[in-house]
Structure formats: structure tokens, C-alpha cells
Short mmCIF file of N, CA and C in Angstrom, two decimals:
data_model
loop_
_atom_site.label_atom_id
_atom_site.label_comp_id
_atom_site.label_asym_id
_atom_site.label_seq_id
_atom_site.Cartn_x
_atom_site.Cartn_y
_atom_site.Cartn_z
N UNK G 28 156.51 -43.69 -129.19
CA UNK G 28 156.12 -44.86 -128.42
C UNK G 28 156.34 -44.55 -126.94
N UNK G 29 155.42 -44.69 -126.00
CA UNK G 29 155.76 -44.73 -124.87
C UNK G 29 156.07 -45.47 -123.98
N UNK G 30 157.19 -45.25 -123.01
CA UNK G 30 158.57 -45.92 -122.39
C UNK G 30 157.96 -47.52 -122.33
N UNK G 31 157.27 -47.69 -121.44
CA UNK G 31 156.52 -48.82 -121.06
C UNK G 31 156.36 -49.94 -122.19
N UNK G 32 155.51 -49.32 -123.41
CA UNK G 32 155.26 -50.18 -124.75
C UNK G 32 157.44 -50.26 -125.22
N UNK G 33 157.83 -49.41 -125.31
CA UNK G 33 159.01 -49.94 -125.97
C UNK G 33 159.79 -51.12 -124.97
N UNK G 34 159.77 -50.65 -123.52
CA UNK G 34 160.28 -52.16 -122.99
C UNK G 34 159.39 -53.25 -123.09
N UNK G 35 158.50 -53.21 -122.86
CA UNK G 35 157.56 -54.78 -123.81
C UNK G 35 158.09 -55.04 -125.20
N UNK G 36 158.52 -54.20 -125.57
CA UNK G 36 158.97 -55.12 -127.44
C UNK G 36 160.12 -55.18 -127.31
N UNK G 37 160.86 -54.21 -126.79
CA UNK G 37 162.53 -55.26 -126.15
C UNK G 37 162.47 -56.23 -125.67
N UNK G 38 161.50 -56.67 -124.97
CA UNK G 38 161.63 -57.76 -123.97
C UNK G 38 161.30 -58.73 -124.88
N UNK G 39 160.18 -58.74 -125.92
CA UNK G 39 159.86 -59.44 -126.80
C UNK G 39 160.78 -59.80 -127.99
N UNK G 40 161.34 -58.77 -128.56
CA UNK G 40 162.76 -58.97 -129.68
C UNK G 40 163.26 -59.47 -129.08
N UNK G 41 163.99 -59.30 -127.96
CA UNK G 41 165.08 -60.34 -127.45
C UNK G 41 164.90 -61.45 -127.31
N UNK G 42 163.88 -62.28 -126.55
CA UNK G 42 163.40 -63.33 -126.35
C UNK G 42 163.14 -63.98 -127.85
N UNK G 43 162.69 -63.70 -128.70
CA UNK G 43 163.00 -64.00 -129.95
C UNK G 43 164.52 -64.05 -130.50
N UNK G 44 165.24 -63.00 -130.50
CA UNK G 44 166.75 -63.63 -130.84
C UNK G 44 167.49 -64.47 -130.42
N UNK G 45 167.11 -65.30 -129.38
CA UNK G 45 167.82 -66.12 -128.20
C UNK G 45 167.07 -67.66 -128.60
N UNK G 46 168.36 -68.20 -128.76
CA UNK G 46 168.22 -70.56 -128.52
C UNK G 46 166.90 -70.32 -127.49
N UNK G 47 166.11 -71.59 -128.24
CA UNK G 47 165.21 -72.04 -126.83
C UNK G 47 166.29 -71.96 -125.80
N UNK G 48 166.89 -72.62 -125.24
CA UNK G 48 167.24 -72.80 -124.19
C UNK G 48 167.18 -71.44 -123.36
N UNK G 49 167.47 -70.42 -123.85
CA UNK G 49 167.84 -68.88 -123.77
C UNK G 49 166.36 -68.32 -123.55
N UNK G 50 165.72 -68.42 -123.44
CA UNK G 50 164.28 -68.14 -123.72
C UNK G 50 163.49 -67.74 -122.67
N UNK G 51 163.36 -68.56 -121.41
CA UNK G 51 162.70 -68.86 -120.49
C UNK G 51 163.00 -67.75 -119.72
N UNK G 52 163.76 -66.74 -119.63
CA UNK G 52 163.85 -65.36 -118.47
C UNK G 52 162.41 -65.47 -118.09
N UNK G 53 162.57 -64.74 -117.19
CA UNK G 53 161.80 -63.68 -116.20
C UNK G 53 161.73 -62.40 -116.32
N UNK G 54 160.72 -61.75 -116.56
CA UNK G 54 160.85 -60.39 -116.62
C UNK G 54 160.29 -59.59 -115.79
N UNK G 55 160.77 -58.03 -115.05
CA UNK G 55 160.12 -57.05 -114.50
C UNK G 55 159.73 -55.96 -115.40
N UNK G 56 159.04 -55.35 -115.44
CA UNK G 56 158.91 -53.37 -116.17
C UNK G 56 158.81 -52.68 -114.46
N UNK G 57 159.70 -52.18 -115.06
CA UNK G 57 159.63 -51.00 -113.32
C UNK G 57 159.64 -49.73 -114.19
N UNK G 58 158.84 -48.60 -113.85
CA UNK G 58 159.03 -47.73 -114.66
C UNK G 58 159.45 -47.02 -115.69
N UNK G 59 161.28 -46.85 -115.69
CA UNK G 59 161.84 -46.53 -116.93
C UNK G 59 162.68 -47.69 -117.39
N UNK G 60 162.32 -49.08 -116.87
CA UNK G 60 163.58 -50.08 -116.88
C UNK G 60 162.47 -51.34 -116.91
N UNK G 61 163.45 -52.25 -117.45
CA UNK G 61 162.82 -53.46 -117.53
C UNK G 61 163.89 -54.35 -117.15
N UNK G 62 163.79 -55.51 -116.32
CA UNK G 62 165.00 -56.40 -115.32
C UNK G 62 164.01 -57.74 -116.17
N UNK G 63 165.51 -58.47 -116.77
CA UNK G 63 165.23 -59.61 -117.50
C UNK G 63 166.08 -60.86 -116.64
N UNK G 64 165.54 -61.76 -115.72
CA UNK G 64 166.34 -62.55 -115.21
C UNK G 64 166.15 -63.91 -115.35
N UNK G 65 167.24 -64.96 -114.77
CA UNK G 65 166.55 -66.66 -115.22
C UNK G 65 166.49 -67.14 -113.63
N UNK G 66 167.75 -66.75 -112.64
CA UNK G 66 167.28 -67.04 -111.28
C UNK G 66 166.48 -66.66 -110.20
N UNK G 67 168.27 -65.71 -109.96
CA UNK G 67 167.79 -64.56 -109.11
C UNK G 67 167.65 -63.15 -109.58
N UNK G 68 166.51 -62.56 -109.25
CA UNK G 68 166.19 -61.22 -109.60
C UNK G 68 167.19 -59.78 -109.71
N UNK G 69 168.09 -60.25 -108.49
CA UNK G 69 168.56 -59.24 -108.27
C UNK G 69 170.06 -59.41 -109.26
N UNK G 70 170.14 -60.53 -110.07
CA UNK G 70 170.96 -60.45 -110.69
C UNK G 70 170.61 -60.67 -112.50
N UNK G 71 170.48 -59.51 -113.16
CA UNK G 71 169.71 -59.28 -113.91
C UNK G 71 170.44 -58.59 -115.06
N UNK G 72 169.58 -59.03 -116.24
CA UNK G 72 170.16 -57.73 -117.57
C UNK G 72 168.63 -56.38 -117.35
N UNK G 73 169.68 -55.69 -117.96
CA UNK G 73 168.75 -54.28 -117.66
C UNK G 73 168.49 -53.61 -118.89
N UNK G 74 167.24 -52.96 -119.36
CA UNK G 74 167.23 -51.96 -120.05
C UNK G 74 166.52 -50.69 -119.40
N UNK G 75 167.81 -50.10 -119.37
CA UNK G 75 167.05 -48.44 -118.34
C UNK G 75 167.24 -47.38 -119.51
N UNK G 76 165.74 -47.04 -119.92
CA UNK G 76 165.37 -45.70 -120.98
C UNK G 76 165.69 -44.50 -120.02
N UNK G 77 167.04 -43.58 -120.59
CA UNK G 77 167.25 -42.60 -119.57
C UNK G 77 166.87 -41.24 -120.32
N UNK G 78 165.26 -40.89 -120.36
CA UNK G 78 165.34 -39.77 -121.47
C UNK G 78 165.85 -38.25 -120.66
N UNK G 79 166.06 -38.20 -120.06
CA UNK G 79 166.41 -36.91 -119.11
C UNK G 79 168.23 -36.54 -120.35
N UNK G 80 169.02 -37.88 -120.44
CA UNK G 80 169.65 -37.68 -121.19
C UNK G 80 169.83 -38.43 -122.89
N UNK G 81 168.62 -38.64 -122.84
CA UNK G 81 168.07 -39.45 -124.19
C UNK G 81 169.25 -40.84 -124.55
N UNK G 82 169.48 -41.79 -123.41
CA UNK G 82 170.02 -42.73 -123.81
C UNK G 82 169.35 -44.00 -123.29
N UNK G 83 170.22 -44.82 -123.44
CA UNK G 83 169.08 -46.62 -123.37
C UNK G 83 170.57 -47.13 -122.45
N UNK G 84 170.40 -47.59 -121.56
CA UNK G 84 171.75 -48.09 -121.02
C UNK G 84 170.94 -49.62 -121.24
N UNK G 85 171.63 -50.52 -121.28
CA UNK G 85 171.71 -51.95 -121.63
C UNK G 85 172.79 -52.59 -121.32
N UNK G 86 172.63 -53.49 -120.35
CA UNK G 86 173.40 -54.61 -119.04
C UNK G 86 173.43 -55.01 -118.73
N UNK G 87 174.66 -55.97 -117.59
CA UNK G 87 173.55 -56.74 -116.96
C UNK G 87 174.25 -56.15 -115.45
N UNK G 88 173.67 -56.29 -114.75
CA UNK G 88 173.16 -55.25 -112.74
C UNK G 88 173.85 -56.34 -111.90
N UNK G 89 174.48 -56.14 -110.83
CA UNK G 89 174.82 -57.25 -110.43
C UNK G 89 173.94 -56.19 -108.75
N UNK G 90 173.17 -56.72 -108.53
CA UNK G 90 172.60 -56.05 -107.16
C UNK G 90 172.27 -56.94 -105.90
N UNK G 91 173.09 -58.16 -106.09
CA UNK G 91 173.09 -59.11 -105.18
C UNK G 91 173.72 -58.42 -103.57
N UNK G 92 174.37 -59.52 -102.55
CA UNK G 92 174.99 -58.47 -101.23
C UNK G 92 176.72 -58.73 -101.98
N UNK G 93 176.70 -57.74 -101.34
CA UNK G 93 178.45 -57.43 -102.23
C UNK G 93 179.25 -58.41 -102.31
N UNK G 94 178.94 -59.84 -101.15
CA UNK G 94 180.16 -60.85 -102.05
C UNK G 94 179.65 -61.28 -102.61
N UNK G 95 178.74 -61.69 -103.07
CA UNK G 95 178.29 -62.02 -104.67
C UNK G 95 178.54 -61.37 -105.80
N UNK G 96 178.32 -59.89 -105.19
CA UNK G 96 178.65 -59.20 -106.47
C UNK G 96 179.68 -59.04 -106.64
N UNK G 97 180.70 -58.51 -105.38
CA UNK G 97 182.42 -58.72 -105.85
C UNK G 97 182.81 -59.87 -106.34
N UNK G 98 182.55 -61.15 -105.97
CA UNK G 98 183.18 -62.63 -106.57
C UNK G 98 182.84 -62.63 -108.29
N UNK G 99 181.30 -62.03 -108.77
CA UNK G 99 180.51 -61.83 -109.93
C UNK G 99 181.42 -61.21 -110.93
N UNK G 100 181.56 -59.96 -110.37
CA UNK G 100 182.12 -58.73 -111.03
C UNK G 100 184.02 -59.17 -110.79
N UNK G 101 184.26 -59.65 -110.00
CA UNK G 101 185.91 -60.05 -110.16
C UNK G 101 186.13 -60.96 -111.55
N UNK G 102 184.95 -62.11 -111.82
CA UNK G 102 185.21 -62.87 -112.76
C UNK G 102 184.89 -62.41 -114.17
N UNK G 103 183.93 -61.15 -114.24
CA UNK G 103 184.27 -60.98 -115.31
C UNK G 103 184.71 -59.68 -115.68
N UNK G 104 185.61 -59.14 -115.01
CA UNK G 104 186.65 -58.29 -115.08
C UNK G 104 188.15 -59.06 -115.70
N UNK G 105 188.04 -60.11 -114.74
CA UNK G 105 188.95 -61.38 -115.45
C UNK G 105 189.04 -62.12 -116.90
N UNK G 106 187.76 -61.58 -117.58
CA UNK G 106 187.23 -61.63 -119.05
C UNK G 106 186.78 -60.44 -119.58
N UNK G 107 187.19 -59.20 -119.40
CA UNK G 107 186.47 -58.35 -119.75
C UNK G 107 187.56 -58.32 -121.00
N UNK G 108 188.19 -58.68 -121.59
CA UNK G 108 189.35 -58.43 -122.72
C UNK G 108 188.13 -59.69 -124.20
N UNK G 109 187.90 -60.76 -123.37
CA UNK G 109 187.20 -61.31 -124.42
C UNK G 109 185.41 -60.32 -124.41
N UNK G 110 185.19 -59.91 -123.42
CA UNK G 110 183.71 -59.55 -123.59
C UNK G 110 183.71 -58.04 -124.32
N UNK G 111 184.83 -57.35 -124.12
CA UNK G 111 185.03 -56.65 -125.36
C UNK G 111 185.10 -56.82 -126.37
N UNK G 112 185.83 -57.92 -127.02
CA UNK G 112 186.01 -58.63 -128.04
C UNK G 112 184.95 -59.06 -128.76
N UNK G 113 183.79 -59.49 -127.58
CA UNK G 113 182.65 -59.80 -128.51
C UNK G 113 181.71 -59.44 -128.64
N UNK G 114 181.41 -58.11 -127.47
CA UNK G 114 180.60 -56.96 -127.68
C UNK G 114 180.95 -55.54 -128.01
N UNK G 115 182.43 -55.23 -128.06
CA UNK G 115 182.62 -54.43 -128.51
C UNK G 115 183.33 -53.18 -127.61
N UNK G 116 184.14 -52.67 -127.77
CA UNK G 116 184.69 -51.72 -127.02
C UNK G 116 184.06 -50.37 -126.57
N UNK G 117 182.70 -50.42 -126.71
CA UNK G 117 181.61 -49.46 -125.70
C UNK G 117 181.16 -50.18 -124.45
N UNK G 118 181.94 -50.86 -124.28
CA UNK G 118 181.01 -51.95 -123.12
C UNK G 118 182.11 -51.88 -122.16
N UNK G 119 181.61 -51.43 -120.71
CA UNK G 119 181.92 -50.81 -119.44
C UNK G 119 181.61 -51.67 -118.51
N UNK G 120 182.62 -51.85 -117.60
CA UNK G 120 182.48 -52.76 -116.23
C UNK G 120 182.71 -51.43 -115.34
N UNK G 121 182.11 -51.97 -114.01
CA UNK G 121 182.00 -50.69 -113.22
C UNK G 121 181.59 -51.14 -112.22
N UNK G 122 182.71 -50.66 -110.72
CA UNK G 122 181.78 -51.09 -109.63
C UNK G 122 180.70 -49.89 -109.54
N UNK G 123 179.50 -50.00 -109.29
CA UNK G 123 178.27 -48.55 -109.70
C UNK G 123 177.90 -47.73 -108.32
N UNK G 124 177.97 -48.65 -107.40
CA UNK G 124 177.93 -48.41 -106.19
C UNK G 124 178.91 -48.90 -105.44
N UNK G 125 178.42 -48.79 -103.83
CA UNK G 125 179.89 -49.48 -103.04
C UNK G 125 179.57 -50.85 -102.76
N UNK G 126 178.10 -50.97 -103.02
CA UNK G 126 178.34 -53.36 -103.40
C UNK G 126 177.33 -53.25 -104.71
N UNK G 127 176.75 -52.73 -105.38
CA UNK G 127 176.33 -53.14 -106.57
C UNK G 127 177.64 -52.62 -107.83
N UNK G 128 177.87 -53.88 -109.17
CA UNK G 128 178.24 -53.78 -109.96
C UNK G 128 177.70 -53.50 -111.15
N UNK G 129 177.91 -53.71 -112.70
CA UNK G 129 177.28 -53.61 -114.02
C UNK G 129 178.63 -53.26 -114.94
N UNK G 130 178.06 -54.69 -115.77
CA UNK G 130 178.65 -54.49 -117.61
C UNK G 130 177.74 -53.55 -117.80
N UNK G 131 177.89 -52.38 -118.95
CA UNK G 131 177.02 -52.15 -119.83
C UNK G 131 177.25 -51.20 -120.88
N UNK G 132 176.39 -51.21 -121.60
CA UNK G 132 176.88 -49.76 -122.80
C UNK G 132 175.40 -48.93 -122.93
N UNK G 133 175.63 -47.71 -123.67
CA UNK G 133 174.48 -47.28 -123.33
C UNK G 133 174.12 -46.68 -125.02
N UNK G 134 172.95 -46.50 -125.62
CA UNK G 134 173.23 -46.45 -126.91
C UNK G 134 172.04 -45.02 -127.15
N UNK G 135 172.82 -44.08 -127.42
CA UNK G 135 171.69 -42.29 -127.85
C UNK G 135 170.68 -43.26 -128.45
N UNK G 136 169.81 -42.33 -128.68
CA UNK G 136 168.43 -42.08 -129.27
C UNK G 136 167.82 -40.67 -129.38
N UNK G 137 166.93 -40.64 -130.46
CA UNK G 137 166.39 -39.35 -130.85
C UNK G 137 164.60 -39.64 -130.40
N UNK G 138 163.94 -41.58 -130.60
CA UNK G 138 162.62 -41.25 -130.52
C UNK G 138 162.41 -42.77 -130.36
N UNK G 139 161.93 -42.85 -128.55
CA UNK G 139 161.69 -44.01 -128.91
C UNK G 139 160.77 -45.26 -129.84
N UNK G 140 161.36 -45.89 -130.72
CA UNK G 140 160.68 -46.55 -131.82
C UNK G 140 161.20 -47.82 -132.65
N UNK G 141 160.42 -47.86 -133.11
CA UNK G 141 160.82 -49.73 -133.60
C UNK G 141 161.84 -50.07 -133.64
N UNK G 142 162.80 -49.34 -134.98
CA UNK G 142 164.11 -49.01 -135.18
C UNK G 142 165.00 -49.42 -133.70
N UNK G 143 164.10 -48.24 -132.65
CA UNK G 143 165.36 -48.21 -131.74
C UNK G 143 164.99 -49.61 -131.12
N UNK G 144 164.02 -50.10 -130.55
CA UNK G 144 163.66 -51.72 -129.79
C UNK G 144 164.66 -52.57 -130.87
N UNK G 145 164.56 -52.60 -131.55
CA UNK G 145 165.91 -53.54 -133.10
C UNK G 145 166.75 -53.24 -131.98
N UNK G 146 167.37 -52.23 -132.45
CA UNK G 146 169.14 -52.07 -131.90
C UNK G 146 169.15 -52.17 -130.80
N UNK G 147 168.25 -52.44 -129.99
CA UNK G 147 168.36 -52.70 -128.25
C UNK G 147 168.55 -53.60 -127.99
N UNK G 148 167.62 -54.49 -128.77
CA UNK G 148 167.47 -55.98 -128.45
C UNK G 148 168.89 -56.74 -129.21
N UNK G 149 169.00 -56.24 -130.23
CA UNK G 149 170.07 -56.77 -131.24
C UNK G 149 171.52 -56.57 -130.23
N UNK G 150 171.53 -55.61 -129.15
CA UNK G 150 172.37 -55.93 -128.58
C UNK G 150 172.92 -56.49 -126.97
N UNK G 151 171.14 -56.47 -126.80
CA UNK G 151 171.19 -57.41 -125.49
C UNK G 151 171.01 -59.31 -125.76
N UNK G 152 170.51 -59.49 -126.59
CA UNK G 152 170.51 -60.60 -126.89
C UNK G 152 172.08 -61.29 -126.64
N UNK G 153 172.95 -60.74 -127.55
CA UNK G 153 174.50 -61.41 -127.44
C UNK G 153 174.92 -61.30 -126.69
N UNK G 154 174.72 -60.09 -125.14
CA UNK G 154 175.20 -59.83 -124.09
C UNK G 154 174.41 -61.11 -123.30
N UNK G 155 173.50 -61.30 -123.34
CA UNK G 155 172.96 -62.50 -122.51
C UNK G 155 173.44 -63.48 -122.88
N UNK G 156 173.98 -64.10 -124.39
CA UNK G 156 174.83 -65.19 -124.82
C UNK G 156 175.82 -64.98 -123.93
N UNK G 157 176.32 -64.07 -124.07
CA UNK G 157 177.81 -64.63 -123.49
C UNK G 157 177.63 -64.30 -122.24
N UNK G 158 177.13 -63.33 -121.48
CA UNK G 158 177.48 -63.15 -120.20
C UNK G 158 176.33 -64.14 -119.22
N UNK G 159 175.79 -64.44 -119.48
CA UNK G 159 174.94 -65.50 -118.70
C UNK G 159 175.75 -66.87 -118.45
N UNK G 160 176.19 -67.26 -119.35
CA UNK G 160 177.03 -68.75 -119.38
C UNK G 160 178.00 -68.15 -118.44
N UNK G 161 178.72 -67.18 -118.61
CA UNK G 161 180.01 -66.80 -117.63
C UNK G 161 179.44 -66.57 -116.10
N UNK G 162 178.09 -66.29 -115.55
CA UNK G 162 178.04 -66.08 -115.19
C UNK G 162 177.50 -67.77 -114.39
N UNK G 163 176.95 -68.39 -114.71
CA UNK G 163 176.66 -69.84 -114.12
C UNK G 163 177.62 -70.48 -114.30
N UNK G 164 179.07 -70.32 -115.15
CA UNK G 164 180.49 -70.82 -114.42
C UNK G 164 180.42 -70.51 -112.91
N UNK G 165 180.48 -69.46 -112.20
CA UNK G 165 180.79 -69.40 -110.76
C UNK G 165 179.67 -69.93 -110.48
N UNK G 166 178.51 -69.45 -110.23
CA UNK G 166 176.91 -69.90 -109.71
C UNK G 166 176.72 -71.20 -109.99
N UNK G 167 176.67 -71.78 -110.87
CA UNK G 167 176.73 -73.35 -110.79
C UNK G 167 174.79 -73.46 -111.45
#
């Protein structure tokens, strides 16, 4: 499958695993990545296909100006004990740059394909459950 068609059916599985309410994102395809957002753009879940090292990173970007993203990324560093808890102990907070942040985990692959859009979506979906609500605690 090529890159492009598999982020269209991520974008599509997910949006299917998610409450109406959950539903309504916004989406970009930028080349190897697709930015899924409900406000602002620059604060987004990500799926970046990295085949150079054949992995799928899946997240969410905090690329706002750095006090947004430090106030963002302080609060859920302040929860990162439950967001492990409910995504699992592959899941990485990280300042990425010197003002952009990101949760994320990143999951191998051998080819991109149906199979793999499943397990992508199957695990951005719950990352948008929980980390979206945490994240319109501060944002309002």
C-alpha cells in the first residue's frame, strides 16, 4: 500500500473507533504524516510512516510557541503515570525540540497494510480518548 493510501485509512479507522462526539477532527496528509486536529492545527495527533527505519510513530505534537507547549507538556508530564497506565509503558513524553513537545510510541512494521492501519488506528484512537480531554482541561 502506498504511504499516502495507508494514512487515509488510518484517518478513516480511527474516526470510526471514536464517540460521535470524538469524530469531528480535522485532518492534514503531508507527505509521510498525517496531522489529525479539533482546534488548533499546530496542536495535533500524528501519524508519521518512518520507512527509512520501518516504523509508524503515533502521537500527539505539541508545535504551538513554547508557552503553550511548555504549560501543555508540563500537564501531562504531571499525568504521565496514569497515561502510561492506560496506554501502556511504550509511550514517551519528550521535549523534541527546544519549544516543540510529543507523547508518543512508535510501532515496527514489515509492509504497509491493512493489518498494520488496524494496529495504528487501534492505538491512536485511545490516545485521543484520553489525551484530548486532558488536554482541554488547561485550553478550556
Amino acid at each position: 500500500m502506498r504511504v499516502r493510501d495507508f494514512l487515509r485509512h488510518v484517518v478513516e479507522a480511527t474516526r470510526q473507533r471514536l464517540p460521535p462526539e470524538w469524530q469531528a477532527f480535522q485532518h492534514r496528509l503531508r507527505f509521510t504524516l498525517a496531522q489529525l486536529y479539533y482546534a488548533d492545527p499546530r496542536i495535533h495527533f500524528e501519524v508519521w510512516v518512518q520507512g527509512k527505519n520501518s516504523r509508524v510513530e503515533v502521537g500527539l505534537h505539541l508545535e504551538a510557541d513554547k508557552a503553550t507547549n511548555d504549560r501543555l507538556l508540563s500537564h501531562l508530564a504531571s499525568r504521565f503515570i496514569e497515561i502510561q497506565a492506560e496506554l501502556g509503558p511504550q509511550m514517551e513524553l519528550e521535549q523534541w525540540t527546544r519549544t516543540w513537545g510529543r507523547v508518543h510510541q512508535t510501532v515496527p512494521y514489515t509492509r504497509l497494510d491493512e493489518e498494520l492501519v488496524q494496529a495504528v488506528a487501534d492505538r491512536l484512537a485511545p490516545m485521543i480518548l484520553l489525551l484530548a480531554p486532558m488536554l482541554e482541561e488547561i485550553e478550556g
